[in-house]
Short mmCIF file of C-alpha atoms in Angstrom, two decimals:
data_model
loop_
_atom_site.label_atom_id
_atom_site.label_comp_id
_atom_site.label_asym_id
_atom_site.label_seq_id
_atom_site.Cartn_x
_atom_site.Cartn_y
_atom_site.Cartn_z
CA UNK A 1 0.00 0.00 0.00
CA UNK A 2 1.21 3.48 -0.82
CA UNK A 3 0.38 6.07 1.82
CA UNK A 4 -1.57 8.24 -0.63
CA UNK A 5 -3.65 9.75 2.16
CA UNK A 6 -0.64 11.13 4.02
CA UNK A 7 2.06 13.68 3.37
CA UNK A 8 5.45 13.95 4.96
CA UNK A 9 3.99 16.29 7.61
CA UNK A 10 0.68 14.58 8.47
CA UNK A 11 -0.19 11.35 10.20
CA UNK A 12 -3.47 9.44 9.97
CA UNK A 13 -4.53 8.50 13.50
CA UNK A 14 -6.87 5.53 13.92
CA UNK A 15 -8.49 5.43 17.34
CA UNK A 16 -10.14 2.56 19.15
CA UNK A 17 -13.53 3.13 17.51
CA UNK A 18 -11.98 3.33 14.03
CA UNK A 19 -10.18 0.02 14.45
CA UNK A 20 -13.17 -1.63 16.12
CA UNK A 21 -15.41 -0.90 13.15
CA UNK A 22 -13.25 -2.70 10.60
CA UNK A 23 -14.53 -6.11 9.53
CA UNK A 24 -12.01 -8.90 8.98
CA UNK A 25 -12.49 -12.67 9.07
CA UNK A 26 -10.58 -14.98 11.38
CA UNK A 27 -9.24 -16.85 8.34
CA UNK A 28 -7.87 -13.58 6.94
CA UNK A 29 -6.16 -12.82 10.25
CA UNK A 30 -4.55 -16.27 10.29
CA UNK A 31 -3.37 -15.84 6.69
CA UNK A 32 -1.80 -12.44 7.40
CA UNK A 33 -0.03 -13.72 10.52
CA UNK A 34 1.25 -16.81 8.72
CA UNK A 35 2.59 -14.64 5.89
CA UNK A 36 4.46 -12.52 8.44
CA UNK A 37 6.15 -15.63 9.85
CA UNK A 38 7.01 -16.95 6.39
CA UNK A 39 8.63 -13.65 5.39
CA UNK A 40 10.61 -13.54 8.63
CA UNK A 41 11.84 -17.12 8.18
CA UNK A 42 12.92 -16.24 4.63
CA UNK A 43 15.14 -13.48 6.03
CA UNK A 44 13.14 -10.69 4.39
CA UNK A 45 11.82 -9.15 7.61
CA UNK A 46 13.46 -7.86 10.78
CA UNK A 47 12.23 -8.53 14.32
CA UNK A 48 14.78 -7.27 16.89
CA UNK A 49 14.50 -8.16 20.55
CA UNK A 50 11.99 -6.04 22.47
CA UNK A 51 13.07 -3.46 25.03
CA UNK A 52 11.53 -3.64 28.49
CA UNK A 53 11.41 -1.31 31.47
CA UNK A 54 9.86 -2.19 34.83
CA UNK A 55 10.17 -0.45 38.22
CA UNK A 56 11.49 -2.36 41.21
CA UNK A 57 8.06 -2.68 42.84
CA UNK A 58 6.58 -4.05 39.59
CA UNK A 59 3.61 -1.67 39.51
CA UNK A 60 4.02 -1.15 35.75
CA UNK A 61 5.72 -2.58 32.70
CA UNK A 62 6.50 -1.04 29.31
CA UNK A 63 7.76 -2.49 26.04
CA UNK A 64 9.10 -0.97 22.83
CA UNK A 65 9.32 -3.05 19.64
CA UNK A 66 10.72 -2.06 16.25
CA UNK A 67 10.36 -4.15 13.12
CA UNK A 68 10.17 -4.30 9.35
CA UNK A 69 7.88 -6.40 7.14
CA UNK A 70 9.74 -7.15 3.91
CA UNK A 71 6.64 -8.46 2.12
CA UNK A 72 4.63 -5.29 2.69
CA UNK A 73 7.56 -2.88 2.69
CA UNK A 74 6.54 -1.38 6.02
CA UNK A 75 8.59 -0.23 9.01
CA UNK A 76 6.79 0.15 12.33
CA UNK A 77 7.21 0.84 16.02
CA UNK A 78 4.92 -0.67 18.66
CA UNK A 79 4.76 0.56 22.23
CA UNK A 80 2.98 -1.07 25.13
CA UNK A 81 2.47 0.28 28.65
CA UNK A 82 0.51 -1.30 31.50
CA UNK A 83 0.07 0.37 34.88
CA UNK A 84 -1.40 -1.01 38.10
CA UNK A 85 -0.23 -4.60 37.82
CA UNK A 86 -0.93 -5.20 41.51
CA UNK A 87 -4.50 -3.92 41.15
CA UNK A 88 -7.66 -5.66 40.02
CA UNK A 89 -8.11 -5.76 36.26
CA UNK A 90 -10.69 -2.96 36.22
CA UNK A 91 -8.22 -0.61 37.94
CA UNK A 92 -5.34 -1.23 35.55
CA UNK A 93 -4.40 1.11 32.71
CA UNK A 94 -3.18 -0.31 29.41
CA UNK A 95 -2.11 1.61 26.32
CA UNK A 96 -0.58 0.17 23.16
CA UNK A 97 0.04 1.89 19.83
CA UNK A 98 1.45 0.97 16.45
CA UNK A 99 2.97 3.55 14.08
CA UNK A 100 3.52 2.44 10.48
CA UNK A 101 5.73 3.94 7.76
CA UNK A 102 5.75 3.05 4.06
CA UNK A 103 9.33 2.05 3.29
CA UNK A 104 8.83 2.47 -0.46
CA UNK A 105 7.60 6.08 -0.39
CA UNK A 106 9.11 7.12 2.94
CA UNK A 107 5.73 8.47 4.05
CA UNK A 108 3.84 7.72 7.27
CA UNK A 109 0.90 5.33 6.88
CA UNK A 110 -0.92 5.56 10.22
CA UNK A 111 -0.74 5.47 13.99
CA UNK A 112 -3.34 3.24 15.60
CA UNK A 113 -4.58 1.82 18.84
CA UNK A 114 -3.01 -1.65 18.77
CA UNK A 115 -5.24 -3.37 21.33
CA UNK A 116 -7.47 -5.09 18.78
CA UNK A 117 -4.45 -6.06 16.68
CA UNK A 118 -2.92 -7.86 19.66
CA UNK A 119 -6.25 -9.39 20.65
CA UNK A 120 -6.45 -10.98 17.20
CA UNK A 121 -2.88 -11.88 16.29
CA UNK A 122 -2.04 -13.66 19.56
CA UNK A 123 -4.85 -16.26 19.43
CA UNK A 124 -4.19 -16.60 15.70
CA UNK A 125 -0.58 -17.56 16.50
CA UNK A 126 -1.77 -20.02 19.16
CA UNK A 127 -4.08 -21.58 16.58
CA UNK A 128 -1.20 -21.92 14.11
CA UNK A 129 0.94 -23.51 16.83
CA UNK A 130 -1.87 -25.99 17.50
CA UNK A 131 -2.29 -26.77 13.80
CA UNK A 132 1.40 -27.48 13.32
CA UNK A 133 2.29 -29.11 16.65
CA UNK A 134 -0.75 -31.01 17.96
CA UNK A 135 -0.58 -34.79 17.83
CA UNK A 136 -2.21 -36.44 14.79
CA UNK A 137 -5.89 -37.08 15.43
CA UNK A 138 -6.23 -34.45 18.17
CA UNK A 139 -9.90 -33.88 18.96
CA UNK A 140 -10.06 -32.03 22.29
CA UNK A 141 -8.87 -28.64 23.53
CA UNK A 142 -8.86 -26.91 26.91
CA UNK A 143 -8.57 -23.13 27.20
CA UNK A 144 -7.51 -21.71 30.57
CA UNK A 145 -8.53 -18.09 31.14
CA UNK A 146 -11.35 -15.84 29.94
CA UNK A 147 -9.57 -12.53 29.43
CA UNK A 148 -8.67 -10.83 26.16
CA UNK A 149 -6.72 -13.80 24.79
CA UNK A 150 -9.08 -16.46 26.08
CA UNK A 151 -12.18 -15.01 24.45
CA UNK A 152 -11.11 -15.64 20.87
CA UNK A 153 -8.97 -18.70 21.53
CA UNK A 154 -11.63 -21.26 20.62
CA UNK A 155 -12.88 -19.54 17.43
CA UNK A 156 -9.30 -19.32 16.14
CA UNK A 157 -8.59 -22.94 17.10
CA UNK A 158 -11.64 -24.04 15.14
CA UNK A 159 -10.49 -21.92 12.19
CA UNK A 160 -7.22 -23.85 11.89
CA UNK A 161 -8.47 -27.17 13.31
CA UNK A 162 -12.16 -27.53 12.37
CA UNK A 163 -12.09 -31.25 13.29
CA UNK A 164 -11.86 -30.48 17.03
CA UNK A 165 -14.82 -32.09 18.78
CA UNK A 166 -14.62 -31.33 22.49
CA UNK A 167 -14.05 -27.73 23.59
CA UNK A 168 -13.39 -27.06 27.28
CA UNK A 169 -12.93 -23.88 29.28
CA UNK A 170 -11.59 -23.22 32.77
CA UNK A 171 -12.31 -19.75 34.10
CA UNK A 172 -13.12 -17.99 37.35
CA UNK A 173 -14.87 -14.82 36.12
CA UNK A 174 -18.58 -15.20 35.17
CA UNK A 175 -18.44 -12.22 32.80
CA UNK A 176 -15.42 -13.70 31.09
CA UNK A 177 -17.05 -17.11 30.70
CA UNK A 178 -20.10 -15.41 29.22
CA UNK A 179 -17.88 -13.49 26.79
CA UNK A 180 -16.11 -16.68 25.68
CA UNK A 181 -19.48 -18.27 24.91
CA UNK A 182 -20.64 -15.18 23.02
CA UNK A 183 -17.52 -15.09 20.85
CA UNK A 184 -17.75 -18.79 20.09
CA UNK A 185 -21.41 -18.50 19.06
CA UNK A 186 -20.70 -15.39 17.00
CA UNK A 187 -18.19 -17.24 14.84
CA UNK A 188 -19.37 -20.85 15.19
CA UNK A 189 -23.04 -20.75 16.19
CA UNK A 190 -23.39 -24.53 16.09
CA UNK A 191 -20.59 -25.19 18.57
CA UNK A 192 -20.71 -25.28 22.37
CA UNK A 193 -18.05 -24.97 25.06
CA UNK A 194 -17.98 -27.09 28.21
CA UNK A 195 -17.09 -25.09 31.32
CA UNK A 196 -15.03 -27.32 33.62
CA UNK A 197 -14.32 -27.05 37.34
CA UNK A 198 -12.02 -30.08 37.71
CA UNK A 199 -8.91 -28.71 36.02
CA UNK A 200 -6.83 -31.83 36.51
CA UNK A 201 -9.42 -34.09 34.91
CA UNK A 202 -9.97 -31.68 32.04
CA UNK A 203 -6.24 -31.39 31.35
CA UNK A 204 -5.98 -35.18 31.32
CA UNK A 205 -8.73 -35.34 28.70
CA UNK A 206 -7.22 -32.68 26.44
CA UNK A 207 -5.02 -33.10 23.39
CA UNK A 208 -4.34 -29.34 23.44
CA UNK A 209 -4.04 -27.17 26.56
CA UNK A 210 -3.94 -23.45 25.87
CA UNK A 211 -3.08 -21.29 28.89
CA UNK A 212 -4.16 -17.65 28.45
CA UNK A 213 -5.01 -16.64 32.04
CA UNK A 214 -3.72 -13.63 33.93
CA UNK A 215 -1.08 -13.75 36.70
CA UNK A 216 -3.70 -14.07 39.44
CA UNK A 217 -5.15 -17.33 38.15
CA UNK A 218 -5.45 -20.28 40.55
CA UNK A 219 -4.84 -22.62 37.62
CA UNK A 220 -1.52 -24.43 37.39
CA UNK A 221 -1.57 -27.53 35.18
CA UNK A 222 1.28 -29.89 36.07
CA UNK A 223 3.11 -32.10 33.59
CA UNK A 224 1.78 -35.20 35.39
CA UNK A 225 -1.76 -34.19 34.48
CA UNK A 226 -1.17 -34.17 30.73
CA UNK A 227 -1.68 -36.86 28.12
CA UNK A 228 1.56 -38.47 26.89
CA UNK A 229 1.26 -36.73 23.48
CA UNK A 230 -0.37 -33.50 24.65
CA UNK A 231 0.47 -30.06 23.29
CA UNK A 232 0.57 -27.27 25.87
CA UNK A 233 0.67 -23.69 24.60
CA UNK A 234 1.55 -20.88 26.98
CA UNK A 235 0.39 -17.33 26.24
CA UNK A 236 -0.10 -15.98 29.75
CA UNK A 237 -0.45 -18.11 32.87
CA UNK A 238 -2.18 -21.34 33.87
CA UNK A 239 0.39 -24.11 33.44
CA UNK A 240 3.26 -25.05 35.75
CA UNK A 241 6.97 -24.93 34.87
CA UNK A 242 7.03 -28.73 34.83
CA UNK A 243 5.10 -28.69 31.54
CA UNK A 244 8.10 -26.95 29.99
CA UNK A 245 10.91 -28.85 31.68
CA UNK A 246 9.44 -32.31 31.16
CA UNK A 247 8.36 -31.77 27.56
CA UNK A 248 9.92 -33.90 24.83
CA UNK A 249 10.27 -30.84 22.61
CA UNK A 250 10.05 -27.08 23.19
CA UNK A 251 9.00 -24.69 20.42
CA UNK A 252 8.97 -20.91 20.85
CA UNK A 253 7.88 -18.10 18.59
CA UNK A 254 11.18 -16.50 19.66
CA UNK A 255 13.83 -18.07 21.88
CA UNK A 256 15.23 -14.62 22.73
CA UNK A 257 11.85 -13.30 23.83
CA UNK A 258 11.18 -16.44 25.85
CA UNK A 259 14.37 -15.79 27.80
CA UNK A 260 13.07 -12.28 28.59
CA UNK A 261 9.39 -12.90 29.32
CA UNK A 262 9.42 -16.56 30.37
CA UNK A 263 11.31 -16.22 33.62
CA UNK A 264 8.29 -17.39 35.63
CA UNK A 265 8.84 -20.82 34.04
CA UNK A 266 12.34 -21.42 35.41
CA UNK A 267 13.05 -24.62 37.34
CA UNK A 268 14.06 -24.92 41.01
CA UNK A 269 17.63 -24.03 40.06
CA UNK A 270 16.55 -20.87 38.25
CA UNK A 271 17.20 -22.33 34.80
CA UNK A 272 14.96 -22.03 31.75
CA UNK A 273 14.69 -25.03 29.44
CA UNK A 274 16.38 -24.53 26.07
CA UNK A 275 14.26 -24.15 22.95
CA UNK A 276 14.50 -26.94 20.36
CA UNK A 277 13.13 -24.89 17.44
CA UNK A 278 11.62 -21.52 16.66
CA UNK A 279 8.16 -21.48 15.17
CA UNK A 280 8.83 -19.35 12.06
CA UNK A 281 11.39 -21.97 11.01
CA UNK A 282 8.90 -24.76 11.73
CA UNK A 283 6.23 -23.09 9.59
CA UNK A 284 8.73 -22.63 6.78
CA UNK A 285 9.71 -26.33 6.93
CA UNK A 286 13.28 -25.50 7.92
CA UNK A 287 13.01 -26.96 11.41
CA UNK A 288 11.07 -29.86 12.88
CA UNK A 289 8.10 -29.28 15.13
CA UNK A 290 6.70 -32.60 16.33
CA UNK A 291 9.12 -35.35 15.31
CA UNK A 292 7.13 -38.24 16.79
CA UNK A 293 3.34 -38.71 17.26
CA UNK A 294 3.84 -39.63 20.93
CA UNK A 295 5.86 -36.60 21.95
CA UNK A 296 4.69 -34.17 24.57
CA UNK A 297 5.22 -30.65 23.16
CA UNK A 298 5.49 -27.31 24.97
CA UNK A 299 4.97 -24.18 22.84
CA UNK A 300 5.68 -20.64 23.99
CA UNK A 301 3.71 -17.86 22.29
CA UNK A 302 5.34 -14.54 23.13
CA UNK A 303 4.27 -12.73 19.99
CA UNK A 304 6.49 -11.08 17.39
CA UNK A 305 6.17 -7.48 16.30
CA UNK A 306 6.28 -8.51 12.63
CA UNK A 307 2.85 -10.08 13.13
CA UNK A 308 1.54 -6.82 14.63
CA UNK A 309 3.01 -4.93 11.68
CA UNK A 310 1.46 -7.18 9.05
CA UNK A 311 -1.96 -7.23 10.68
CA UNK A 312 -1.81 -3.54 11.59
CA UNK A 313 -0.95 -2.69 7.99
CA UNK A 314 -3.91 -4.74 6.79
CA UNK A 315 -6.18 -2.82 9.15
CA UNK A 316 -4.68 0.48 7.97
CA UNK A 317 -5.37 -0.48 4.34
CA UNK A 318 -9.01 -1.20 5.16
CA UNK A 319 -9.37 1.93 7.31
CA UNK A 320 -7.88 4.31 4.74
CA UNK A 321 -10.03 2.81 1.99
CA UNK A 322 -13.07 3.66 4.13
CA UNK A 323 -11.83 7.15 4.97
CA UNK A 324 -11.53 6.38 8.68
CA UNK A 325 -9.29 8.18 11.13
CA UNK A 326 -8.10 11.74 11.65
CA UNK A 327 -5.30 13.48 9.76
CA UNK A 328 -3.03 15.17 12.28
CA UNK A 329 -0.42 17.73 11.09
CA UNK A 330 2.08 16.25 13.50
CA UNK A 331 5.26 17.55 11.90
CA UNK A 332 4.11 21.02 10.90
#
């Protein structure tokens, strides 16, 4: 896309309501995210390690991520800031933005609220991980958590794995459970989710365990609870470090990011299990994911900014075509 709606002194700003009004299918989101991984694996994109700042008392955390999508010819910067980490969810403040530049014309494309981008690309990545790494014949999935990532987890899983038969959910917030059901029915009206209270039994019945809960969750699935060939995918919280350390293979979207953000999964000696392969290389066929049907796999989904860039650029294309957003003379 050429930034025909911008000049070198103006920036198109897309707020929350602008981004929320854009229609895009789950299959389109998966395709855009997969393309971003393929381009990265081919060496045509750049995804440097994220920068993090956090005060000693841990009341806030901020990230800065720079990247370039070689397929789309776009350079972008994403920032993320969360305040009130020790507070209840309704008292926390969270702001995330994505600023895109057209690397062919040198012009700015847009700055946008990135919350919806993250809410879509993360479960899309989890669904791709499940498609590539789940044991052959997998038919059951358990989602832990009903927050932002948990609410679209099942619709995305069904998008990449439509043969799943049993869908389970463990959550502790009634509003969140209701929201998960609403999202599932919105995308797959003929499917139902089973809300479980016995987490150990549910984990033992699941081919795929997807942990998306927040840090305050009481859930902690142990390796002993899992099927011999189970796939466990960690996005947030809800599974114990043993699921990582006792896995037959470990796959991460980024080994470097896992070393930064996965410190809560260290063993008793403070060590983090090494990664066997990175997911972009697995998708590209350059590295093995599951090498045996009976393996127990642990997958770490930390997100890569190139996926935000690709999906954010797609949203910007759709928004500019509809005339959405506000032109701000930022550099005048």
